CSV table of C-alpha atoms in Angstrom, one decimal:
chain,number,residue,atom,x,y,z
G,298,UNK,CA,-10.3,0.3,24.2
G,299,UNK,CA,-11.0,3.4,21.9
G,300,UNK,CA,-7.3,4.5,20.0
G,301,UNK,CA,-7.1,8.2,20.6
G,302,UNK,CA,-4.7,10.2,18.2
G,303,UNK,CA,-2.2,11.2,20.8
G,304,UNK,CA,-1.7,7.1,21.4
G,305,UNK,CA,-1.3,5.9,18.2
G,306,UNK,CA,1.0,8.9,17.1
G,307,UNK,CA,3.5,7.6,20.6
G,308,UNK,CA,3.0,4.2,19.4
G,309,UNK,CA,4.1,5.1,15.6
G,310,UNK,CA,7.0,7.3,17.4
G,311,UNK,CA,9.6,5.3,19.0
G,312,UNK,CA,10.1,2.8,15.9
G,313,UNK,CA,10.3,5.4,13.9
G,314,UNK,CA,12.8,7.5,15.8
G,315,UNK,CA,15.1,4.0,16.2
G,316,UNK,CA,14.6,4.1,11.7
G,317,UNK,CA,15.7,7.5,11.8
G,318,UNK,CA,18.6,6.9,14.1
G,319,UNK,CA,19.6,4.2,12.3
G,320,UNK,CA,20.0,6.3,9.2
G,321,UNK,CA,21.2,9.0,10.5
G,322,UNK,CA,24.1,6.9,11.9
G,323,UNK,CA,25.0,4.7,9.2
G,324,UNK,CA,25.1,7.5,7.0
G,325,UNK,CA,27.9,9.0,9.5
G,326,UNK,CA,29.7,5.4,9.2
G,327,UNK,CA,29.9,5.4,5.7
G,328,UNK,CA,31.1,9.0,5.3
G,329,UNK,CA,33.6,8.2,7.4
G,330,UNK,CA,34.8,5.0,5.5
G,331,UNK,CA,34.6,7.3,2.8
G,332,UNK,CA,31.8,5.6,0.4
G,333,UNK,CA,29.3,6.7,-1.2
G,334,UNK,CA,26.5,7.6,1.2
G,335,UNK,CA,24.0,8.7,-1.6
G,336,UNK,CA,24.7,5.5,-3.8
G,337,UNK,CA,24.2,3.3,-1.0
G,338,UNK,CA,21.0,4.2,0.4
G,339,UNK,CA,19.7,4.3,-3.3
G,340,UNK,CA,20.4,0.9,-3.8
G,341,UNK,CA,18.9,-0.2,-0.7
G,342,UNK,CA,15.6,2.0,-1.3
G,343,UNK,CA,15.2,1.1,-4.7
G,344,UNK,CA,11.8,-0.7,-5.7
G,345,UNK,CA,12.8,-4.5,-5.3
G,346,UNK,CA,11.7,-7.0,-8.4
G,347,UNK,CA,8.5,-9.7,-8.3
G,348,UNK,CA,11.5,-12.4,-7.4
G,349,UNK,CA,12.9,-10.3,-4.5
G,350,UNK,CA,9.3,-9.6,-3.1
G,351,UNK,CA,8.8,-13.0,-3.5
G,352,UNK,CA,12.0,-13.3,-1.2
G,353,UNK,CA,10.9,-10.7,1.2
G,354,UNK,CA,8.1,-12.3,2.1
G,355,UNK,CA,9.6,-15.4,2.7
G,356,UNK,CA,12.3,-14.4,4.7
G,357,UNK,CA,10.0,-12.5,6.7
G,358,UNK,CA,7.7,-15.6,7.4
G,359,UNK,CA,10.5,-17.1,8.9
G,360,UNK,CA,11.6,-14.3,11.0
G,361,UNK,CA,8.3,-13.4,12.3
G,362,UNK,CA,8.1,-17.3,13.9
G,363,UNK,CA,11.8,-16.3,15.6
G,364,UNK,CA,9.8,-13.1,16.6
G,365,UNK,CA,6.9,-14.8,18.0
G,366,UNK,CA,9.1,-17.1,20.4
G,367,UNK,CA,11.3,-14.4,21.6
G,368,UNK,CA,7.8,-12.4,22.4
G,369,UNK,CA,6.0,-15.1,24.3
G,370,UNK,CA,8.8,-15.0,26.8
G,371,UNK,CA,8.7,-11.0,26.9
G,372,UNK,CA,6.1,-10.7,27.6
G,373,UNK,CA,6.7,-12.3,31.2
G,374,UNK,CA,10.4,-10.7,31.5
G,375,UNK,CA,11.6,-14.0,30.1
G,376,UNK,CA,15.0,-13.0,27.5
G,377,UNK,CA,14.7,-16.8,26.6
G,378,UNK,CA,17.9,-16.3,24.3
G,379,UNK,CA,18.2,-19.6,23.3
G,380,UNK,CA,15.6,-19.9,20.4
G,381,UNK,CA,18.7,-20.0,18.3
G,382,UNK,CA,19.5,-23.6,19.6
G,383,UNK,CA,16.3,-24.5,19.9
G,384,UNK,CA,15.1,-24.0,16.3
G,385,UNK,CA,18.4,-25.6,15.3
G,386,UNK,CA,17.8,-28.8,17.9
G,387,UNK,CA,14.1,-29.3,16.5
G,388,UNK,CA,14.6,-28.9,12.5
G,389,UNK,CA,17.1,-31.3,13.0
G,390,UNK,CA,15.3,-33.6,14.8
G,391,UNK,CA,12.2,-32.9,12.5
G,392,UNK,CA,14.4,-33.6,9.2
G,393,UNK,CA,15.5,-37.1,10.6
G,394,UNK,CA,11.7,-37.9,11.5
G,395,UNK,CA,10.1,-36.9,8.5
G,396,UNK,CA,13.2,-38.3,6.6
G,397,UNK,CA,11.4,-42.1,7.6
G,398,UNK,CA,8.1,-41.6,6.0
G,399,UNK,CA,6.6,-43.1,8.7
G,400,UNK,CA,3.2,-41.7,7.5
G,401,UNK,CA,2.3,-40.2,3.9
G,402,UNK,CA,1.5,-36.9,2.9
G,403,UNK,CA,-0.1,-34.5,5.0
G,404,UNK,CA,0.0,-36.8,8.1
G,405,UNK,CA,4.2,-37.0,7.3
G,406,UNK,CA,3.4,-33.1,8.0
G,407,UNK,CA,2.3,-32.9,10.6
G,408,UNK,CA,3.7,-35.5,13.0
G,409,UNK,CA,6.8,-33.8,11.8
G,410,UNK,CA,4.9,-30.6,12.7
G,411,UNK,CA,4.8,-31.6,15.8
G,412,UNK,CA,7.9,-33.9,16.8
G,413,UNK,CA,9.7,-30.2,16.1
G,414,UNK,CA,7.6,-28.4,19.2
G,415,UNK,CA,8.2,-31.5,21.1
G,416,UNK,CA,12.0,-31.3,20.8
G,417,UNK,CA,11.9,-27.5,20.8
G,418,UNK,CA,10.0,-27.2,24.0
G,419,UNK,CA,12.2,-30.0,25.8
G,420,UNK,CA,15.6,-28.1,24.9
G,421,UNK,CA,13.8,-24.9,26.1
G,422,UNK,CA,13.1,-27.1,29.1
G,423,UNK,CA,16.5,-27.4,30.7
G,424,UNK,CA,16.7,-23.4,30.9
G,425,UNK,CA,13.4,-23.8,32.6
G,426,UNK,CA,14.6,-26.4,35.0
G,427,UNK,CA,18.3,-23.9,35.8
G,428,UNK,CA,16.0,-21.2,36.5
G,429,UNK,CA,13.1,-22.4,38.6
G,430,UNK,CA,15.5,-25.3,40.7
G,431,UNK,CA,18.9,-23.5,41.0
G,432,UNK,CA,17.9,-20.0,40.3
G,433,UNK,CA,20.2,-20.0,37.0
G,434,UNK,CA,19.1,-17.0,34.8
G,435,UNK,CA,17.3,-18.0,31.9
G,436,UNK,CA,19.5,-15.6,29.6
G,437,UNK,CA,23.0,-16.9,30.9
G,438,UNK,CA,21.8,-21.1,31.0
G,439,UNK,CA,20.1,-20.4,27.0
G,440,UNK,CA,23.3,-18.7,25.5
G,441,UNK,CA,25.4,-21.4,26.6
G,442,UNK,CA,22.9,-23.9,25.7
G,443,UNK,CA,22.6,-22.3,21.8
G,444,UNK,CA,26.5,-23.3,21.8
G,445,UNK,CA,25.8,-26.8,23.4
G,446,UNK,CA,23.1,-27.4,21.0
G,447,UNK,CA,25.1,-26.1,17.9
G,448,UNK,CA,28.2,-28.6,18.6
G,449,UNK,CA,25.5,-31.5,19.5
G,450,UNK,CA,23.7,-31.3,15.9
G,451,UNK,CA,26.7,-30.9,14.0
G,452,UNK,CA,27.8,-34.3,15.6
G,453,UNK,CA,24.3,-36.2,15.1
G,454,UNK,CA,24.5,-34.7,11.7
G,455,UNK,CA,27.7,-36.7,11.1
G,456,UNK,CA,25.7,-40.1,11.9
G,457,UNK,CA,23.2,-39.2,9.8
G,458,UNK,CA,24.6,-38.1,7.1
G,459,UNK,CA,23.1,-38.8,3.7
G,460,UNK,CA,25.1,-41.5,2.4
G,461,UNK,CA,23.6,-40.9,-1.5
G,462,UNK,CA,25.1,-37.4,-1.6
G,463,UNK,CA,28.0,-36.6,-3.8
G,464,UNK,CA,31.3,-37.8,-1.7
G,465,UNK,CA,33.2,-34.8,-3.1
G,466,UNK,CA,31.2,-32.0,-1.4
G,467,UNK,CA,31.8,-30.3,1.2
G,468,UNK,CA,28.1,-30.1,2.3
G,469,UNK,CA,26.8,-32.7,5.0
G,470,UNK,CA,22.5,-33.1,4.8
G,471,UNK,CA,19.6,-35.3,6.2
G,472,UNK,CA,18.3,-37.8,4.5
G,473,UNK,CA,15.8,-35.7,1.7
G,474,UNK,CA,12.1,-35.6,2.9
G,475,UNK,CA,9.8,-37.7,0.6
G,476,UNK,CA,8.3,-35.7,-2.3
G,477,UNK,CA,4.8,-36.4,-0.7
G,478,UNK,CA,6.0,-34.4,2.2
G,479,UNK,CA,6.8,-31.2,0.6
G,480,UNK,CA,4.7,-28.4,0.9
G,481,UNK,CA,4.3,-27.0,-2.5
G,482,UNK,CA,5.0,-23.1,-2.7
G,483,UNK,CA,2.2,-20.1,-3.5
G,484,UNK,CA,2.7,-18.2,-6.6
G,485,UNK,CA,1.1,-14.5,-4.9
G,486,UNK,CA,3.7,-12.5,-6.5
G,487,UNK,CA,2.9,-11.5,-10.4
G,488,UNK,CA,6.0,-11.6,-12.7
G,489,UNK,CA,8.2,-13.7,-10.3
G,490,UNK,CA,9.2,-17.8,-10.5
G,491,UNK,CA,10.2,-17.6,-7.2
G,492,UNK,CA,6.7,-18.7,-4.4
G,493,UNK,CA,6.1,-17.4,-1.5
G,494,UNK,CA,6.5,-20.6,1.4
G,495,UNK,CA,3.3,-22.7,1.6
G,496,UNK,CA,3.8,-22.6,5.2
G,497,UNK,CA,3.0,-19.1,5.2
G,498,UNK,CA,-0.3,-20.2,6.4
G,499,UNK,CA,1.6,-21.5,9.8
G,500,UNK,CA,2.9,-17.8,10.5
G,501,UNK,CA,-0.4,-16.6,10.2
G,502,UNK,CA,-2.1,-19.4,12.8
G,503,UNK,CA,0.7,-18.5,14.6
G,504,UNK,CA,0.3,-14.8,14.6
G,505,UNK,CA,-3.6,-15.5,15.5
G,506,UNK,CA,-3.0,-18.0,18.1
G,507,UNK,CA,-0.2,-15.7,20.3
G,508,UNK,CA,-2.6,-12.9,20.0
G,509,UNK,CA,-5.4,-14.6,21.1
G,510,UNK,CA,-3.6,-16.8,24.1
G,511,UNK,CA,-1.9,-14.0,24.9
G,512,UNK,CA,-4.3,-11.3,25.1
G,513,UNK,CA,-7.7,-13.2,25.3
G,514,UNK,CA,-7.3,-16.1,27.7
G,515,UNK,CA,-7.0,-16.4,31.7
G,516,UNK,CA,-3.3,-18.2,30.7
G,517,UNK,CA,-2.4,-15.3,29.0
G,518,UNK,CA,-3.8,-12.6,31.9
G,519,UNK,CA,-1.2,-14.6,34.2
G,520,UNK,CA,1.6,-14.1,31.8
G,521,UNK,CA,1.3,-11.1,31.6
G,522,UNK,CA,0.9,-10.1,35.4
G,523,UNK,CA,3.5,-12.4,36.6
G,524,UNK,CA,5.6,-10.3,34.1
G,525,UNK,CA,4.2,-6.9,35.2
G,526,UNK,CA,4.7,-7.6,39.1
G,527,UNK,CA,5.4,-11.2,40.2
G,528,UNK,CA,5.0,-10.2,44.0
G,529,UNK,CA,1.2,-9.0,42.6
G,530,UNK,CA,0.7,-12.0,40.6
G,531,UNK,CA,1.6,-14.4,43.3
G,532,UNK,CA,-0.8,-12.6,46.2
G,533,UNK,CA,-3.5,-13.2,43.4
G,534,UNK,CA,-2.9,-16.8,43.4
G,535,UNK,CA,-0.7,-17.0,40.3
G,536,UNK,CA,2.2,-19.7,40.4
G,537,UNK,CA,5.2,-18.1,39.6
G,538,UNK,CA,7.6,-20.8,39.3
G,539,UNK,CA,4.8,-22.6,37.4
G,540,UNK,CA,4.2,-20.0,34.9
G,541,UNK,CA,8.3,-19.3,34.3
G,542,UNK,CA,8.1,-23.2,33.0
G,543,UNK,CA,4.7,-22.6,31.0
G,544,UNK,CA,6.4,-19.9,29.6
G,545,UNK,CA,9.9,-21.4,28.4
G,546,UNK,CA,7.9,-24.4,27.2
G,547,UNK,CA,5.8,-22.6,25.3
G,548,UNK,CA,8.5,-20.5,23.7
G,549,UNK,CA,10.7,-23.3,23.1
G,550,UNK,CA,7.8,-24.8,20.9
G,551,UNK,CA,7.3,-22.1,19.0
G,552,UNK,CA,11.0,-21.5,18.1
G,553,UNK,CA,10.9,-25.6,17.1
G,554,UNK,CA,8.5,-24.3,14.5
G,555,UNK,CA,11.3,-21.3,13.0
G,556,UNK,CA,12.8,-24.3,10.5
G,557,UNK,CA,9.9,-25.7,9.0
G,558,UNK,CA,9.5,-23.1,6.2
G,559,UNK,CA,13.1,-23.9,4.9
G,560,UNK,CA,12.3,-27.7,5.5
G,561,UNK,CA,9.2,-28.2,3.9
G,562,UNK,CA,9.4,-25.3,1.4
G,563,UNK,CA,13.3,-24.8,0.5
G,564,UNK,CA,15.9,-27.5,1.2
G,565,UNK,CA,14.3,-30.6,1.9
G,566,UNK,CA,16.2,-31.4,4.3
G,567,UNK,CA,19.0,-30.2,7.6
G,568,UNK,CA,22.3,-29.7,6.4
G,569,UNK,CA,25.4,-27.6,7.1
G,570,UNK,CA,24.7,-24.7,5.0
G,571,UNK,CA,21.3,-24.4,6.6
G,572,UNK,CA,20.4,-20.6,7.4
G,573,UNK,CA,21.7,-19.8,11.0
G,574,UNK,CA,21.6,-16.7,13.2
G,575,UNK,CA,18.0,-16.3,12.5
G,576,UNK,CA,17.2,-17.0,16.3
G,577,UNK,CA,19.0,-14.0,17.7
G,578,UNK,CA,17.4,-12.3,14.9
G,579,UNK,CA,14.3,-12.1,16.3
G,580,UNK,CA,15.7,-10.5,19.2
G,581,UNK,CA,15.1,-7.3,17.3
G,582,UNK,CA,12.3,-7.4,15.4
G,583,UNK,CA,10.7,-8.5,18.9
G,584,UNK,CA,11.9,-5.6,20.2
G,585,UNK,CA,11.0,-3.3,17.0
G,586,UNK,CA,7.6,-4.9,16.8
G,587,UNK,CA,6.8,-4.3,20.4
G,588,UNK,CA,5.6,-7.9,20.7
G,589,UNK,CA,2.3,-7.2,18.5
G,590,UNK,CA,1.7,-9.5,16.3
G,591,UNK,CA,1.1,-6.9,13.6
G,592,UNK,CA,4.0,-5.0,14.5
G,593,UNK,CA,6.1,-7.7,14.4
G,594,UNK,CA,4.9,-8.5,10.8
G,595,UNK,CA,5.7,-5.6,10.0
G,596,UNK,CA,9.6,-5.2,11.2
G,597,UNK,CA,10.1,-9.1,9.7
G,598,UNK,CA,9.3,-7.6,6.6
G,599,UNK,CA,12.0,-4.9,7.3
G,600,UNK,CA,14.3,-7.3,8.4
G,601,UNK,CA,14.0,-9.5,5.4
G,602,UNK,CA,13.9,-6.3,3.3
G,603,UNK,CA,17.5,-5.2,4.8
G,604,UNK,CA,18.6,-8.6,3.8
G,605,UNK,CA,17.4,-8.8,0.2
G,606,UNK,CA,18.4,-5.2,-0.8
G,607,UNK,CA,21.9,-5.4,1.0
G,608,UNK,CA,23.0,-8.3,-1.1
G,609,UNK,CA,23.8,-6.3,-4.4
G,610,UNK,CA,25.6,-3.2,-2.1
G,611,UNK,CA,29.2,-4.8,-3.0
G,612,UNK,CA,28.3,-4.5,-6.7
G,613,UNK,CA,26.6,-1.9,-7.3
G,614,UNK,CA,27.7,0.6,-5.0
G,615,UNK,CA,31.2,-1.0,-3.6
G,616,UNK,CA,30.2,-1.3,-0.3
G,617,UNK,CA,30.2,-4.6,1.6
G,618,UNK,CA,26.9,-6.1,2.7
G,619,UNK,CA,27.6,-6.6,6.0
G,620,UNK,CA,26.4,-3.1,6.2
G,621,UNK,CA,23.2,-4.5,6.8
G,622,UNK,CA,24.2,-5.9,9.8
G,623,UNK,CA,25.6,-2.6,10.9
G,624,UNK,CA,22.1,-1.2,10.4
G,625,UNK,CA,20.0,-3.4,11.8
G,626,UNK,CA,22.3,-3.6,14.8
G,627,UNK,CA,22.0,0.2,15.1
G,628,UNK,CA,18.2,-0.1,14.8
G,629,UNK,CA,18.1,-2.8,18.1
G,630,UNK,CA,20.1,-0.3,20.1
G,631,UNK,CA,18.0,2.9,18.8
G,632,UNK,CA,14.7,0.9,19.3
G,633,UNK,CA,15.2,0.8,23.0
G,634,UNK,CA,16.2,3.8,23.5
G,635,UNK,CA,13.3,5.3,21.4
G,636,UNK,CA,11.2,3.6,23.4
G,637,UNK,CA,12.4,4.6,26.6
G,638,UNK,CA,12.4,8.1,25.5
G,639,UNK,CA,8.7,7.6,24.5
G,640,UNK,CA,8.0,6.0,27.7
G,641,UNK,CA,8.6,9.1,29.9
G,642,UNK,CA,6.9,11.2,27.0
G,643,UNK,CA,4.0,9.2,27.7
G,644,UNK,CA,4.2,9.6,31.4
G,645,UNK,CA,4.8,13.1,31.4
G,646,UNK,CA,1.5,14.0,29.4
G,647,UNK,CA,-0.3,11.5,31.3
G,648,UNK,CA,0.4,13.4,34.7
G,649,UNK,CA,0.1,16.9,33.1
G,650,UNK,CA,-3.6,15.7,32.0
G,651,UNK,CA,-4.4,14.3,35.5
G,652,UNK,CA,-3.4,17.6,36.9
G,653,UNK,CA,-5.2,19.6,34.2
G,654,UNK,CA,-8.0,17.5,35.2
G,655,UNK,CA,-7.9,17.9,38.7
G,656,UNK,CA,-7.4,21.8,38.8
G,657,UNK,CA,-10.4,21.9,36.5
G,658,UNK,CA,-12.4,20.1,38.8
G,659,UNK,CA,-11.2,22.0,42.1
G,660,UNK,CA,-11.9,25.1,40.2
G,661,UNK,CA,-15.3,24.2,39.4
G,662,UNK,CA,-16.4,23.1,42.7
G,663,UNK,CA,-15.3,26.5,43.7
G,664,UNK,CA,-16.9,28.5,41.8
G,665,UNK,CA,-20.2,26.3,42.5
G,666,UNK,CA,-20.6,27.0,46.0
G,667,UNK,CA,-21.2,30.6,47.5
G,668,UNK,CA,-19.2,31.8,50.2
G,669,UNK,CA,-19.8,30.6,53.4
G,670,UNK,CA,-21.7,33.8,55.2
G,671,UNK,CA,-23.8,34.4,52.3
G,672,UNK,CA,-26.2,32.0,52.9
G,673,UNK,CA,-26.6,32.2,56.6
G,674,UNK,CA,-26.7,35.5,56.2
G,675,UNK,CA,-29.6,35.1,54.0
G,676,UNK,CA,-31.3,32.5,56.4
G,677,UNK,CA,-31.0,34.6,59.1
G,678,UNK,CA,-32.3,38.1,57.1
G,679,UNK,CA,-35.2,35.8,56.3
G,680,UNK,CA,-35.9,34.6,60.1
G,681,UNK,CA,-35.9,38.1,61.4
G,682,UNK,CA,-38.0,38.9,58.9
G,683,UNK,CA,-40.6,36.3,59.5
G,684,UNK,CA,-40.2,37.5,63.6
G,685,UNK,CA,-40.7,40.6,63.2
G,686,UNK,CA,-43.5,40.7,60.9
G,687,UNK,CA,-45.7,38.1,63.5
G,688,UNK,CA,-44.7,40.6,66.1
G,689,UNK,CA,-46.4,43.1,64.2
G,690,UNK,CA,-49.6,40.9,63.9
């Protein structure tokens, strides 16, 4: 489909209207609180060092996987809300697995890989079962499940406890993964000791694979449709109920895969201290990505951005960091609203094209064809012509 001008300049609009929002309105916050507006926004625009880049990016790899499960269900009118408790379910149950060495190495990896989907997609299964058998929505059956599931792995994580670990700290972990099962780090940033996740390479098949099963495959066509119009999808042989399971299942696997970074990469294992919220965190960079996979990319980076820069605001510039909440908050609410705004923008020059398109056409065929007693008149000018000229012969 050929990218006109008019379509990528809507497209660029509403994310950057919800940016613009955003700063317009946290500026009126902190003027209010009385800080320093100008101080603040220069720390947070200032060019990061090689180590923050280096914590950008891996950040943002995380975030973009949270992205990519919220935007598989989405894309079907699915708010499967519960990829907080799923990724939290799964990297548990992934840090006990790989915790036994079952296997070595790379094969450790990826049975671990894999037990994480599993467990990811079966917790994502019981919204699934609410919705499609007792007609529970998916959004009210996965937040109270994110609850259920935080409470049931700090329980498990009692009983499995590292028993080596200092008995003075207040930190409860997994048993560590074995060395062989670490996925070493990429040094891609010049000038910084911190690397980039190995597993970056994941987020990157992942990106690939949801753009291509999603926009490339018959699975992906029914998605879609059934999200567009279910009634539609159904009268074209589509199984709705079917597809809200596919769906959830699919999501829930890839939010068992939002851990593995920090697992492999960072802590070596699930403990208490490990990073949380980062589920409903990809509620809005979902939303601010418009479920591309390159626009999604893009708002991780954001995201993780936000969340690097925010962290010297108390310091430098006296202001807490929660502020950074406060903005990306603002940037979820602005983001829809952008995007509804550019919706009907959309609309409306759609429909004054058709029009202009349809009035040149009547116009033309107007002006094409001569007026009705012209050419008869004509004819007949010619037939009396032709009569009386073989009367004369």
């Amino acid at each position: 489909m050929k990218l006109s001008p008019r379509s990528l300049a809507l497209a660029l609009a509403a994310p950057l209207l919800a940016l613009l929002v955003a700063l317009v309105v946290t500026s009126l916050v902190l003027a209010v609180a009385g800080d320093p507006v100008g101080t603040v926004w220069t720390e947070l625009l200032r060019r990061p060092s090689p180590r923050l880049v280096a914590k950008i990016l891996n950040g943002a790899i995380v975030y973009y996987l949270a992205a990519v499960a919220l935007a598989v269900g989405f894309r079907m009118n699915l708010f499967n809300i519960g990829v907080e408790g799923q990724y939290r379910v799964a990297v548990f149950a992934a840090a006990v697995f790989g915790a036994q060495g079952f296997l070595p190495g790379w094969a450790n990896i990826t049975a671990t890989t894999l037990v994480a989907m599993a467990v990811g997609a079966a917790w994502a299964s019981i919204g699934a079962y609410l919705k499609v058998k007792r007609g529970v929505s998916e959004v009210i059956s996965s937040i109270m499940l994110n609850a259920v599931a935080t409470g049931l792995v700090a329980f498990l994580l009692t009983r499995t406890r590292d028993s080596s670990a200092d008995a003075g700290s207040n930190v409860a972990n997994t048993t560590p993964l074995p060395q062989d099962s670490w996925v070493p780090g990429l040094a891609l940033v010049p000038g910084s000791s911190t690397k980039v996740y190995g597993l970056l390479a994941l987020a990157l098949l992942v990106g690939l694979a949801y753009w291509i099963v999603l926009g490339r495959t018959r699975f992906g066509f029914d998605l879609r449709a059934s999200g567009l119009s279910e009634s539609a999808a159904v009268a074209s042989g589509v199984d709705a109920r079917r597809m809200v399971v596919r769906t959830l299942l699919l999501s829930g696997a890839c939010a068992g895969l939002i851990g593995l970074p920090l697992l492999f990469g960072q802590d070596h294992a699930y403990g208490t201290n490990f990073q949380a919220g980062i589920g409903f965190a990809g509620i809005g960079i979902a939303l601010l990505g418009r479920n591309h996979p390159i626009g999604m990319a893009v708002a991780a980076l954001l995201w993780a951005y936000l969340d690097q820069q925010g962290n010297g605001l108390q310091i430098k510039a006296g202001v807490s960091p929660e502020l950074v909440n406060i903005i990306q908050g603002v940037i979820v609410l602005a983001v829809v609203i952008a995007y509804e705004i550019v919706r009907r923008l959309s609309a409306r020059l759609e429909q004054s094209a058709v029009a202009r398109d349809l009035g040149e056409a009547s116009g033309s065929s107007t002006s094409g064809t001569p007026a009705p007693g012209s050419r008869t008149g004509s004819a007949g000018g010619a037939t009396s012509a032709t009569t009386t000229s073989g009367a004369r012969a």
